[in-house]
C-alpha cells in the first residue's frame, strides 16, 4: 500500500510551499464596489462619472469631532485648521472640507453703509450677467489673517455659523458642539485595504494630536467600513483562527487521547487551508473578507472525514486479529466510499455559492470547495501513510470518557425512536412550518454598517451622523440638458420644488446641488427675486463663475464646465443598499416628472450601484440553493442506489436548513444577504451524515440483518462518528461567534445551530422514517 509514499509526501510539501508563498503575496480586496459588482463595464461607467465631477461618495471619509463648548474658541479653531491642512497634505486626499473655510455672508467689522453699497454694486454686475470684480474675496468663518482672527467676535461667529443653512447638519451640528470634516479621496487613487486602514488611523491620530474631538471622534464612510472589515480579517487570522485550531485539537485529543492523532488532523487542516487559499489567490488574484472564515470551515469539514476513517480504523484494530495494514484497508473500504461521496456533496454545497453574483461569496464558496477536495485527498493519502508508520493506536472503548458520553446520547436517541417514531417525524416536520411562515416577506438587504454589533465604533458613528448631520449614505442624481435650459430660472425653480418634496420623505435627510451655491450668492448680495433664485441662465452662469474664483471644486463637483450635466447628491437615512437603490429609482422618477422629457435623469452613485448589484445577488443565491438541492439529490440517487430513498432522505437534510432559517427570521428584523449563503452550506454539510448513516444501514441489510438489527449496528458504529463529527464541526466553527462582523459571526452561530439540527434529524428523524417504512430498501426484511 502506497509504494511511492515518499514521492507523495514530497509532492504535498512542494505544493504547500508554493501555495503558502502565493497566499502571502496576495492582496486583500477592501473595495465593496468590486466585492459586490462583477460587471466591469458598470464599474467603468461609474468611475467615469466620478472623474467628471471630481469625487466619489464611495471614497468619501466623513469625520465628526465632538468638541462640546470648546468648539468656538480661538485655540480650537486654530488647531482645527492645522489638523485639516495636515490631513489635506496626504497624497491620497484630494480635499478636506470644514465649516471654518466656508465664507461668511457678512464681512465682520464693516459699516452697514459700506456693506449695502458693496452688495448693491455686486448685485448690479450679477444681474447684468457679468462676473463680479476679481479682487472681491469673502471672509471665511475662521480667517487666514492673524489680525482678523484676533479681532473676531467669537459669540457673533458662533451665532452666524449656527444660523447658516449651508452649514447646518452638513458641516456643523445644530447645537454647535460637533463639526464634520469631509475628506474626499482622489478618484484615481486605488487604496488597498491596508492603505484604507492606515488613512483612517492617521486621520484619527492627526485630530487627536491637535486636540480636536476631545469628547469623541467618529469616522464614517465606506473606507471606514472597509478598514473595520480589515481589522476583523486580522482578528480572525490572529485570534479566532488559532482558537478554532486549538479547540479542534483539544477535542481530538479528548476523544483519542493520542498526541499523534491530534497532530495529524491539525497538520492536514493546515495543509488543506494553505492549498485552498493559494489556489483561490491563483484563480482570483485577490481574497476578500469571507475567505478569512474559510480556514475554520475547511478544518471543521476535514475533521469529519478524519473522524469517520480513524474511528473505523481503531474499531477494526480493537475488534479483530487483523494486522495494522489490513485493519486500515478494511476501514478505508467500509467508510472510504461514503467519505468520497460526502466530500462530493459538501463540494457541491460550497460550489453552489459560485453561482452567486458577488465576488466575496464566490471566493468563499470556491475556497471552501477546494479546501474540501484537498482535505479528502490528504485524508486518503497522507493519513494512511502516517498511520502505517506509527505504532497501532491504543483504543479502549469501555474506558473512553468521550465514547461513554456519545453512547449516552445515542442510547437516548434509540430509545426515543423505538417509542415515538410517529411523533418524531411529525414534530420535526412541524418545526419547519413557523420558520417558513415568518421568513415570508422578510426584507433582505446588504446593510454594511449594521453588519457590526451595536456597540461597534462604525455603528456609533452612523448614529451620530443620523442624529446631528446628514446621514451616512447618498444617492447621486445626474441631470442632463442643454446649457441654457439647465441653468434657466424654470429649471432651478423645479429643483427647489424637488428639494421641498425631499423634506417630506422619511428616508431623505438633505440635498446638495447648485441650489446651495445660489443660496450662498443670495445670502451675500440677494438676487431680489421672490424665490431667491437667479432670474435667468445668464445670471446663474455669472454666479457660478464668481463662486468658481473662490471655491472652484465646489462648482466642479456639482455641474460640468460645459453646463450640460449637473449632479444632485441626496443624503439618506438608509444604510441598506437595496433600499438605497430603490429610493434612488423613486427619486429619479420624481425628478424626471418634475423636469420633463427634455431632461435626462439617472440615479447612480456607489451606494445605489451596489444596491442594484445586490438585487442580482439575492436572485442568484436563490437560484444557487435550488441548484444545490437538485445536484445533491442526483448525487444521493447515484450514491444510495435508489431514487426513492434519495428523495425521501432529503427531508431530514432540509429540516436543519428550515430550522436555521426560521431562527434567523425570528431573531432578526432584516436578513442580511450574507445569510442567504447559509442554507447551501448547511445543506451540503447535513447531507454528509445522512450518507454515512444510510450507507452503513444498506451495508448491514446486505449482510442479512433485519431493520431493527441494522439500525442497532448503525447506531453503534456510524452513529458514534456522526455525533463526534457534528461536535467537531460545531467546536471548529464556534470561535467565529466571537467575530465582530455578521459575515463571519453567522458561521459560528446560525450555521452551528444548523449542524446541531442536522445531528438531531439524522439520529431521530431519519431512523424514525426507516422504522415507519417511509424510507426502505427492497432488501430490508
XYZ file of C-alpha atoms in Angstrom:
781
model
C 0.000 0.000 0.000
C 1.400 3.399 -1.086
C 4.689 2.129 -2.509
C 5.553 5.654 -3.600
C 4.646 7.318 -0.327
C 7.904 9.279 -0.259
C 7.111 10.967 -3.573
C 3.565 11.650 -2.442
C 4.845 13.433 0.655
C 7.404 15.403 -1.383
C 4.668 16.478 -3.815
C 2.381 17.579 -0.960
C 5.186 19.575 0.676
C 6.158 21.260 -2.619
C 2.588 22.302 -3.451
C 2.077 23.502 0.125
C 5.148 25.734 -0.031
C 4.096 27.122 -3.426
C 0.555 27.882 -2.210
C 1.872 29.438 1.013
C 4.103 31.831 -0.927
C 1.264 32.751 -3.255
C -1.148 33.315 -0.360
C 1.344 35.534 1.473
C 1.744 37.751 -1.595
C -1.975 38.030 -2.367
C -3.663 41.387 -1.622
C -6.902 41.570 0.327
C -9.688 43.285 -1.598
C -11.159 46.046 0.562
C -13.342 47.654 -2.103
C -17.048 46.834 -1.616
C -17.794 48.057 -5.144
C -15.671 45.287 -6.658
C -16.820 42.830 -3.973
C -20.464 43.250 -4.996
C -20.377 44.394 -8.628
C -18.908 41.902 -11.086
C -19.766 43.759 -14.311
C -16.628 45.753 -15.141
C -18.479 47.904 -17.688
C -20.819 49.124 -14.971
C -17.859 49.911 -12.717
C -16.059 51.769 -15.528
C -19.166 53.893 -16.246
C -19.416 54.787 -12.563
C -15.732 55.714 -12.407
C -16.120 57.959 -15.466
C -18.943 59.862 -13.788
C -16.908 60.193 -10.595
C -13.974 61.518 -12.598
C -16.178 64.116 -14.316
C -17.355 65.582 -11.015
C -14.084 65.068 -9.200
C -15.157 62.890 -6.281
C -16.833 59.625 -5.398
C -19.170 59.198 -2.432
C -17.787 55.692 -2.054
C -14.357 57.244 -1.432
C -15.577 59.890 0.985
C -14.361 59.810 4.568
C -16.742 61.580 6.957
C -15.208 62.671 10.246
C -17.258 64.069 13.117
C -15.465 65.642 16.073
C -17.250 66.460 19.318
C -15.594 69.489 20.929
C -18.524 70.499 23.096
C -18.496 74.090 24.366
C -14.858 74.457 23.307
C -15.644 74.307 19.588
C -15.919 78.068 19.060
C -12.707 79.100 20.775
C -9.697 80.635 19.070
C -7.360 77.874 20.165
C -9.704 75.120 18.963
C -10.337 76.715 15.560
C -6.592 77.300 15.074
C -5.990 73.629 15.898
C -8.779 72.575 13.542
C -7.214 74.453 10.638
C -3.801 72.958 11.369
C -5.279 69.432 11.555
C -7.284 69.942 8.358
C -4.223 71.195 6.493
C -2.158 68.238 7.681
C -4.830 65.804 6.502
C -5.035 67.542 3.138
C -1.280 67.189 2.602
C -1.617 63.411 2.375
C -1.126 62.230 -1.176
C -4.329 60.188 -1.409
C -6.515 63.059 -0.148
C -7.980 65.421 -2.729
C -9.644 67.805 -0.287
C -10.704 68.198 3.330
C -13.730 70.430 3.835
C -14.587 72.065 7.154
C -17.001 74.802 8.181
C -14.112 77.117 9.135
C -13.253 77.674 5.457
C -16.807 78.473 4.351
C -17.225 82.162 3.578
C -19.334 84.423 5.777
C -22.312 86.217 4.267
C -21.457 89.367 6.213
C -17.955 90.817 6.394
C -17.292 91.437 10.102
C -16.254 94.922 11.198
C -17.605 96.606 8.069
C -20.056 99.534 8.355
C -23.600 98.932 7.213
C -23.426 101.730 4.636
C -20.308 100.244 3.056
C -21.844 96.768 3.116
C -25.025 97.919 1.397
C -23.093 99.842 -1.223
C -20.775 96.947 -1.935
C -23.624 94.466 -2.220
C -25.542 96.816 -4.496
C -22.579 97.068 -6.870
C -22.076 93.311 -6.889
C -25.774 92.723 -7.485
C -25.809 95.085 -10.437
C -22.923 93.240 -12.040
C -24.515 89.835 -11.485
C -27.972 90.808 -12.713
C -26.400 92.142 -15.912
C -24.792 88.736 -16.438
C -21.282 89.876 -15.502
C -18.879 88.246 -13.101
C -18.103 90.495 -10.090
C -14.653 92.069 -9.651
C -11.767 89.673 -9.128
C -10.449 91.457 -6.065
C -13.528 90.688 -4.016
C -12.906 87.793 -1.644
C -15.429 86.985 1.079
C -14.036 86.358 4.543
C -14.041 82.740 5.726
C -15.560 81.830 9.068
C -12.099 81.465 10.542
C -9.881 83.989 8.736
C -6.410 83.168 7.498
C -5.085 86.506 8.656
C -3.832 86.538 12.242
C -5.050 90.100 12.775
C -8.540 89.237 11.563
C -8.642 86.155 13.789
C -7.636 88.167 16.849
C -10.351 90.738 16.188
C -13.106 88.169 15.554
C -16.021 88.289 17.964
C -16.430 84.597 18.849
C -20.033 84.986 20.024
C -21.072 86.617 16.751
C -19.119 83.996 14.824
C -20.925 81.167 16.598
C -24.382 82.692 16.124
C -23.806 83.376 12.432
C -22.443 79.883 11.790
C -25.371 78.208 13.553
C -27.823 80.293 11.524
C -26.132 79.454 8.210
C -28.271 76.898 6.343
C -25.274 75.946 4.214
C -23.549 74.572 7.312
C -26.396 73.255 9.444
C -26.404 69.406 9.630
C -23.788 69.318 6.861
C -20.628 70.665 8.451
C -21.972 71.780 11.819
C -24.428 70.289 14.306
C -27.416 72.424 15.242
C -26.274 72.723 18.858
C -22.800 73.929 17.902
C -20.893 71.196 19.742
C -19.924 68.909 16.844
C -18.460 69.587 13.431
C -17.612 67.398 10.470
C -14.703 67.218 8.056
C -15.488 65.765 4.638
C -12.370 64.102 3.263
C -12.505 63.326 -0.452
C -10.042 60.719 -1.683
C -8.593 61.174 -5.171
C -10.762 59.323 -7.676
C -7.644 57.886 -9.302
C -6.334 56.514 -6.010
C -6.750 52.756 -5.704
C -6.281 52.236 -1.996
C -5.676 48.729 -0.776
C -7.299 47.565 2.435
C -4.126 48.266 4.487
C -3.971 51.740 2.881
C -7.541 52.477 3.957
C -6.803 51.264 7.470
C -3.711 53.480 7.585
C -5.653 56.528 6.351
C -8.371 56.098 8.991
C -5.810 55.643 11.742
C -3.795 58.636 10.549
C -6.858 60.908 10.433
C -7.772 59.927 13.958
C -4.179 60.442 15.114
C -3.881 63.863 13.483
C -7.067 65.123 15.089
C -6.045 63.758 18.490
C -2.558 65.272 18.245
C -4.098 68.693 17.589
C -6.593 68.323 20.434
C -9.653 68.075 18.149
C -12.597 65.913 19.218
C -11.753 65.655 22.892
C -15.300 64.445 23.603
C -15.233 61.905 20.773
C -14.061 61.327 17.199
C -16.406 59.467 14.855
C -15.398 58.162 11.434
C -17.853 57.004 8.775
C -17.935 56.239 5.069
C -17.150 53.155 3.029
C -13.384 53.491 3.614
C -14.092 53.313 7.350
C -16.300 50.238 6.916
C -13.560 48.667 4.803
C -10.945 49.455 7.439
C -13.139 47.899 10.134
C -13.542 44.801 7.968
C -9.765 44.697 7.599
C -9.444 44.765 11.368
C -11.811 41.792 11.523
C -9.737 39.881 8.981
C -6.638 40.460 11.082
C -8.504 39.477 14.254
C -9.808 36.329 12.575
C -6.379 35.185 11.458
C -4.515 36.173 14.627
C -7.055 35.338 17.351
C -10.106 33.407 16.185
C -8.350 31.036 13.781
C -5.770 29.831 16.354
C -8.566 29.475 18.891
C -10.505 27.283 16.468
C -7.499 25.081 15.760
C -6.799 24.745 19.482
C -10.453 23.843 20.153
C -10.451 21.136 17.446
C -7.091 19.793 18.629
C -8.325 19.657 22.225
C -11.466 17.802 21.144
C -9.486 15.274 19.083
C -7.106 14.661 21.962
C -10.036 14.270 24.388
C -11.561 11.630 22.121
C -8.473 9.617 21.168
C -6.006 10.533 23.945
C -3.191 10.389 21.406
C -0.895 13.303 20.538
C -0.033 11.732 17.171
C -3.659 11.655 16.065
C -4.167 15.238 17.232
C -1.086 16.391 15.366
C -2.209 14.652 12.168
C -5.620 16.334 11.993
C -4.141 19.765 12.721
C -1.453 19.193 10.099
C -3.978 18.039 7.483
C -6.193 21.026 8.298
C -3.324 23.491 7.951
C -2.165 21.992 4.643
C -5.739 21.989 3.265
C -6.175 25.636 4.260
C -2.886 26.685 2.660
C -3.793 24.888 -0.561
C -7.277 26.403 -0.713
C -6.070 29.971 -0.059
C -3.215 29.576 -2.508
C -5.385 28.126 -5.294
C -8.058 30.786 -4.674
C -5.475 33.548 -4.974
C -4.114 31.973 -8.168
C -7.617 31.962 -9.698
C -8.956 35.317 -8.438
C -5.743 37.256 -7.881
C -7.049 38.555 -4.531
C -9.041 37.462 -1.500
C -11.978 39.033 0.342
C -13.219 39.041 3.938
C -15.272 35.841 3.750
C -12.148 33.916 2.798
C -10.934 34.782 6.305
C -13.581 32.396 7.659
C -12.636 29.627 5.243
C -9.783 28.074 7.312
C -12.062 27.110 10.198
C -14.739 25.835 7.822
C -12.208 23.673 5.960
C -10.693 22.434 9.212
C -14.121 21.539 10.579
C -15.163 19.718 7.395
C -11.810 17.906 7.143
C -12.185 16.756 10.744
C -15.434 14.902 9.977
C -13.861 12.552 7.403
C -10.838 12.161 9.664
C -13.108 11.035 12.498
C -15.004 8.540 10.355
C -11.828 6.924 8.990
C -9.922 6.964 12.293
C -12.842 5.603 14.326
C -13.424 2.783 11.836
C -9.682 2.015 11.855
C -9.500 1.911 15.651
C -12.615 -0.264 15.982
C -11.253 -2.744 13.435
C -7.927 -2.908 15.274
C -9.652 -3.464 18.604
C -12.283 -5.985 17.458
C -10.281 -8.227 15.108
C -6.955 -10.004 14.758
C -6.103 -8.202 11.525
C -2.747 -6.543 11.040
C -2.334 -2.814 11.105
C -2.313 -2.555 7.309
C -5.289 -4.916 6.945
C -7.291 -3.001 9.546
C -6.572 0.295 7.814
C -7.535 -1.141 4.429
C -10.765 -2.574 5.877
C -11.658 0.794 7.423
C -10.966 2.576 4.144
C -13.244 0.147 2.293
C -16.052 0.483 4.841
C -16.164 4.264 5.128
C -13.893 5.493 2.333
C -16.621 5.339 -0.291
C -19.003 7.250 1.926
C -16.284 9.833 2.654
C -15.747 10.366 -1.068
C -19.488 10.744 -1.575
C -19.860 13.162 1.343
C -16.940 15.223 0.082
C -18.669 15.480 -3.279
C -21.898 16.641 -1.659
C -20.070 19.138 0.556
C -18.158 20.319 -2.516
C -21.467 20.902 -4.322
C -22.871 22.812 -1.346
C -19.937 25.211 -1.398
C -19.549 25.273 -5.185
C -23.188 26.371 -5.498
C -22.095 29.669 -3.958
C -20.003 30.342 -7.066
C -23.292 30.936 -8.908
C -23.817 33.999 -6.727
C -23.050 37.304 -8.457
C -20.893 38.511 -5.574
C -17.118 38.269 -5.702
C -16.875 37.847 -1.925
C -19.363 34.953 -1.791
C -17.926 33.405 -4.960
C -14.439 33.346 -3.467
C -15.671 31.918 -0.176
C -17.579 29.135 -1.949
C -14.668 28.399 -4.271
C -12.099 28.352 -1.452
C -14.229 26.062 0.731
C -14.970 23.749 -2.198
C -11.250 23.493 -2.980
C -10.454 23.023 0.708
C -12.981 20.192 0.972
C -11.460 18.436 -2.042
C -7.901 18.892 -0.795
C -8.864 17.625 2.665
C -10.261 14.430 1.096
C -7.124 13.932 -0.993
C -4.929 14.329 2.073
C -7.227 12.087 4.098
C -6.856 9.145 1.710
C -3.122 9.657 1.102
C -1.285 11.425 3.913
C -3.382 9.920 6.720
C -2.865 6.226 5.723
C 0.831 6.903 5.083
C 1.166 8.321 8.578
C -0.857 5.554 10.252
C 1.242 2.844 8.627
C 4.426 4.369 10.010
C 3.406 4.738 13.630
C 2.536 2.135 16.223
C -1.072 0.912 16.323
C -3.368 3.322 18.102
C -4.377 2.383 21.629
C -8.121 2.111 21.886
C -10.358 1.089 24.756
C -13.991 1.985 24.140
C -15.082 0.963 27.597
C -12.715 3.339 29.385
C -13.020 6.199 26.902
C -14.988 9.048 28.512
C -15.753 10.652 25.165
C -17.306 7.450 23.851
C -19.231 6.976 27.080
C -20.805 10.409 26.611
C -21.512 9.672 22.959
C -23.074 6.313 23.856
C -25.377 8.069 26.309
C -26.548 10.405 23.540
C -27.029 7.527 21.117
C -28.847 5.455 23.720
C -31.305 8.280 24.329
C -31.936 8.676 20.594
C -32.504 4.938 20.130
C -34.985 4.918 22.974
C -36.947 7.840 21.556
C -37.035 6.330 18.054
C -38.183 2.983 19.451
C -41.035 4.515 21.463
C -42.162 7.593 19.496
C -41.304 7.271 15.780
C -44.527 8.901 14.569
C -44.262 11.810 16.998
C -40.631 12.404 15.990
C -41.451 12.617 12.278
C -44.472 14.866 12.838
C -42.684 17.101 15.344
C -39.533 17.605 13.289
C -41.617 18.424 10.208
C -43.765 20.833 12.226
C -40.682 22.701 13.428
C -40.107 23.914 9.873
C -43.538 25.499 9.377
C -43.180 28.547 11.705
C -39.810 29.389 10.210
C -41.101 29.266 6.643
C -44.100 31.383 7.628
C -42.013 34.061 9.374
C -39.410 34.314 6.625
C -42.064 35.089 4.013
C -41.982 38.791 3.219
C -38.960 39.437 5.456
C -36.811 42.218 3.959
C -33.456 41.074 2.612
C -30.692 43.631 2.209
C -26.955 44.217 2.427
C -26.501 46.681 5.268
C -22.739 47.171 5.600
C -22.625 49.308 8.792
C -25.156 47.120 10.581
C -23.083 44.048 9.896
C -21.254 45.168 13.014
C -22.701 44.943 16.566
C -24.466 47.991 18.002
C -21.503 48.776 20.259
C -19.035 48.901 17.362
C -17.470 52.327 16.584
C -18.776 52.147 12.995
C -22.388 51.833 14.174
C -21.934 54.530 16.825
C -20.576 56.879 14.156
C -23.594 56.216 11.943
C -25.913 57.094 14.818
C -24.120 60.410 15.376
C -24.367 61.212 11.659
C -28.071 60.425 11.563
C -28.800 62.405 14.732
C -26.714 65.533 14.179
C -25.776 65.529 10.486
C -26.972 64.341 7.094
C -26.542 60.612 7.400
C -24.130 58.040 6.058
C -25.123 57.033 2.525
C -26.073 59.064 -0.517
C -27.810 58.817 -3.854
C -26.459 60.670 -6.867
C -28.880 62.012 -9.443
C -27.393 63.043 -12.777
C -29.377 65.581 -14.799
C -28.560 66.311 -18.423
C -29.914 69.079 -20.683
C -28.885 71.932 -22.963
C -26.751 74.516 -21.094
C -29.278 77.332 -21.472
C -32.025 75.043 -20.219
C -30.065 73.511 -17.335
C -29.416 76.928 -15.761
C -32.745 78.547 -16.566
C -34.897 80.023 -13.826
C -37.569 77.448 -14.615
C -35.129 74.576 -14.004
C -33.723 75.960 -10.761
C -37.270 76.572 -9.513
C -38.197 72.953 -10.278
C -35.079 71.800 -8.451
C -36.209 73.849 -5.465
C -39.626 72.176 -5.616
C -37.874 68.792 -5.737
C -35.822 69.725 -2.663
C -39.026 70.632 -0.839
C -40.510 67.271 -1.801
C -37.483 65.515 -0.323
C -38.176 67.096 3.059
C -41.473 65.199 3.189
C -39.844 61.801 2.599
C -38.859 59.959 5.795
C -35.780 58.346 4.208
C -34.064 61.505 2.950
C -32.111 63.942 5.114
C -30.676 66.623 2.860
C -29.735 67.537 -0.696
C -26.584 69.080 -2.128
C -26.865 70.756 -5.536
C -26.252 74.023 -7.394
C -29.070 75.420 -5.289
C -26.607 75.569 -2.372
C -24.260 77.671 -4.490
C -27.044 80.015 -5.492
C -28.182 80.212 -1.877
C -24.709 81.411 -0.923
C -24.935 84.205 -3.504
C -28.440 85.061 -2.310
C -27.155 85.393 1.250
C -24.321 87.689 0.150
C -25.953 90.048 -2.367
C -29.588 88.865 -2.842
C -30.985 88.251 -6.323
C -34.054 90.272 -5.354
C -36.293 87.527 -6.742
C -39.317 86.127 -4.945
C -37.830 82.629 -4.658
C -34.252 83.751 -4.020
C -33.001 82.097 -7.231
C -31.134 83.532 -10.260
C -33.694 85.173 -12.587
C -32.221 83.684 -15.768
C -29.465 81.440 -17.150
C -27.028 84.353 -17.696
C -27.218 85.387 -14.046
C -26.877 81.764 -12.945
C -23.770 81.364 -15.110
C -22.222 84.558 -13.762
C -22.948 83.344 -10.229
C -21.218 80.039 -10.861
C -18.169 81.718 -12.387
C -17.933 84.061 -9.419
C -18.083 81.182 -6.939
C -15.541 79.244 -9.021
C -12.995 82.031 -8.358
C -13.386 81.392 -4.648
C -14.256 77.658 -4.445
C -13.598 76.016 -7.842
C -14.000 72.465 -6.519
C -17.434 73.295 -5.100
C -18.677 74.247 -8.581
C -16.933 71.453 -10.498
C -18.344 68.831 -8.122
C -21.929 69.843 -8.956
C -22.008 70.917 -12.605
C -19.819 70.321 -15.645
C -17.912 73.200 -17.186
C -19.916 72.723 -20.375
C -23.054 73.234 -18.227
C -24.726 70.257 -19.879
C -24.849 67.954 -16.849
C -25.319 68.507 -13.137
C -25.127 66.245 -10.145
C -27.500 66.233 -7.198
C -26.406 64.369 -4.088
C -29.207 63.256 -1.770
C -28.213 62.133 1.706
C -30.385 59.367 3.115
C -31.038 57.625 6.411
C -30.960 54.253 4.738
C -27.866 52.119 5.237
C -29.374 49.139 3.392
C -28.004 49.004 -0.143
C -31.103 47.531 -1.800
C -33.254 50.073 -0.003
C -30.948 52.865 -1.153
C -31.131 51.662 -4.751
C -34.941 51.502 -4.604
C -35.068 55.006 -3.144
C -32.783 56.189 -5.948
C -35.207 54.838 -8.534
C -38.102 56.615 -6.812
C -36.210 59.925 -6.682
C -35.221 59.552 -10.323
C -38.866 59.111 -11.250
C -39.977 62.121 -9.172
C -37.273 64.404 -10.575
C -37.868 63.263 -14.156
C -41.559 64.053 -13.754
C -40.732 67.496 -12.329
C -38.264 68.465 -15.056
C -39.991 66.996 -18.098
C -38.984 64.883 -21.061
C -36.370 67.325 -22.417
C -34.136 66.402 -19.477
C -32.326 63.121 -18.846
C -32.296 61.937 -15.245
C -30.459 58.892 -13.935
C -29.780 57.651 -10.416
C -26.289 56.471 -9.566
C -23.540 56.661 -7.007
C -21.640 53.942 -5.211
C -24.397 53.022 -2.760
C -27.150 52.813 -5.370
C -24.870 50.945 -7.763
C -24.007 48.319 -5.182
C -27.696 48.115 -4.210
C -28.598 47.240 -7.786
C -25.931 44.533 -7.770
C -27.329 43.162 -4.501
C -30.666 42.559 -6.248
C -28.860 40.244 -8.625
C -27.009 38.603 -5.734
C -30.281 37.749 -3.983
C -31.748 36.208 -7.139
C -28.577 34.248 -7.878
C -28.378 32.894 -4.327
C -31.965 31.639 -4.504
C -31.133 30.005 -7.836
C -27.963 28.577 -6.310
C -29.934 26.980 -3.467
C -32.279 25.155 -5.829
C -29.295 24.090 -7.927
C -27.697 22.770 -4.750
C -30.820 20.776 -3.791
C -31.129 19.305 -7.279
C -27.431 18.414 -7.568
C -27.316 16.815 -4.128
C -30.400 14.772 -4.912
C -28.750 13.449 -8.083
C -25.621 12.550 -6.115
C -27.724 10.797 -3.474
C -29.542 8.766 -6.126
C -26.209 7.653 -7.537
C -24.596 7.002 -4.168
C -27.526 5.349 -2.378
C -28.689 3.294 -5.341
C -32.370 4.300 -5.044
C -34.105 7.408 -6.345
C -36.943 6.954 -3.856
C -34.582 6.709 -0.864
C -32.544 9.665 -2.135
C -35.567 11.963 -2.462
C -37.017 10.975 0.920
C -33.581 11.311 2.534
C -33.646 14.994 1.643
C -36.391 15.515 4.231
C -34.078 15.195 7.265
C -31.479 17.202 5.329
C -33.853 20.121 4.796
C -35.130 20.142 8.388
C -31.987 21.787 9.828
C -31.975 24.264 6.943
C -35.573 25.311 7.634
C -34.887 25.353 11.375
C -31.897 27.635 10.898
C -33.771 29.925 8.509
C -36.672 30.131 10.963
C -34.429 31.150 13.843
C -32.786 33.798 11.637
C -36.205 35.156 10.673
C -37.453 35.172 14.274
C -34.405 36.915 15.719
C -33.606 39.499 13.010
C -35.724 42.359 11.685
C -33.853 42.356 8.397
C -31.990 39.468 6.809
C -28.547 40.323 5.514
C -27.711 38.932 2.084
C -24.745 37.034 3.523
C -27.235 34.861 5.440
C -28.525 33.557 2.099
C -25.324 31.545 1.769
C -26.093 29.561 4.936
C -28.780 27.218 3.512
C -26.421 25.959 0.794
C -23.559 25.474 3.245
C -25.792 23.795 5.818
C -27.383 21.512 3.254
C -24.017 20.450 1.861
C -22.826 19.579 5.379
C -26.100 17.976 6.553
C -26.124 15.533 3.630
C -22.808 14.060 4.807
C -24.172 12.392 7.918
C -27.241 11.181 6.043
C -24.996 9.453 3.509
C -22.842 7.836 6.211
C -25.969 6.630 8.060
C -27.737 5.171 5.005
C -24.519 3.732 3.566
C -23.869 1.760 6.769
C -27.555 0.834 7.028
C -27.580 -0.580 3.491
C -24.354 -2.500 4.230
C -25.948 -4.048 7.331
C -29.017 -5.074 5.333
C -26.808 -6.690 2.691
C -25.306 -8.820 5.463
C -28.720 -10.329 6.187
C -29.791 -8.202 9.149
C -33.377 -7.082 9.656
C -34.348 -3.416 10.091
C -34.015 -3.403 13.900
C -30.615 -5.116 13.904
C -29.366 -2.942 11.052
C -30.361 0.238 12.897
C -28.678 -1.036 16.062
C -25.461 -1.660 14.118
C -25.599 1.776 12.504
C -26.091 3.477 15.863
C -23.104 1.658 17.401
C -20.729 2.354 14.512
C -21.608 5.246 12.233
C -23.836 6.811 14.879
C -20.827 7.410 17.066
C -18.916 9.008 14.228
C -21.886 11.223 13.354
C -22.141 12.544 16.902
C -18.404 13.095 17.220
C -18.078 14.711 13.779
C -21.030 17.036 14.461
C -19.457 18.083 17.748
C -16.142 18.625 15.963
C -17.817 20.741 13.284
C -19.550 22.855 15.917
C -16.421 23.231 18.043
C -14.371 24.212 14.983
C -16.845 26.883 13.868
C -17.917 28.146 17.292
C -14.981 30.585 17.716
C -16.350 32.553 14.755
C -19.186 33.602 17.089
C -16.602 35.978 18.594
C -16.247 37.857 15.285
C -17.469 41.452 15.207
C -18.893 41.313 11.685
C -22.005 39.362 10.756
C -20.432 37.747 7.672
C -18.181 35.717 9.981
C -20.341 35.708 13.112
C -23.190 33.871 11.357
C -20.900 30.887 10.697
C -20.205 30.487 14.401
C -23.842 30.893 15.465
C -26.569 30.083 12.957
C -24.503 27.561 10.987
C -23.594 25.783 14.238
C -27.318 25.715 15.029
C -27.927 24.130 11.624
C -25.275 21.474 12.313
C -26.928 20.617 15.630
C -30.271 20.440 13.830
C -28.744 18.093 11.253
C -27.452 15.843 14.039
C -30.914 15.644 15.607
C -32.503 14.980 12.226
C -30.058 12.164 11.403
C -30.271 10.441 14.793
C -34.017 10.856 15.293
C -35.966 11.742 12.158
C -34.037 9.553 9.686
C -34.186 6.310 11.737
C -37.815 7.066 12.639
C -38.640 7.282 8.921
C -36.824 3.975 8.393
C -38.656 2.335 11.291
C -42.029 3.505 9.932
C -41.172 2.165 6.478
C -41.138 5.611 4.854
C -37.535 5.021 3.824
C -36.793 1.416 2.929
C -34.611 -0.712 0.715
C -36.093 -3.694 -1.069
C -33.547 -5.927 0.598
C -34.945 -4.968 4.018
C -36.757 -7.793 5.818
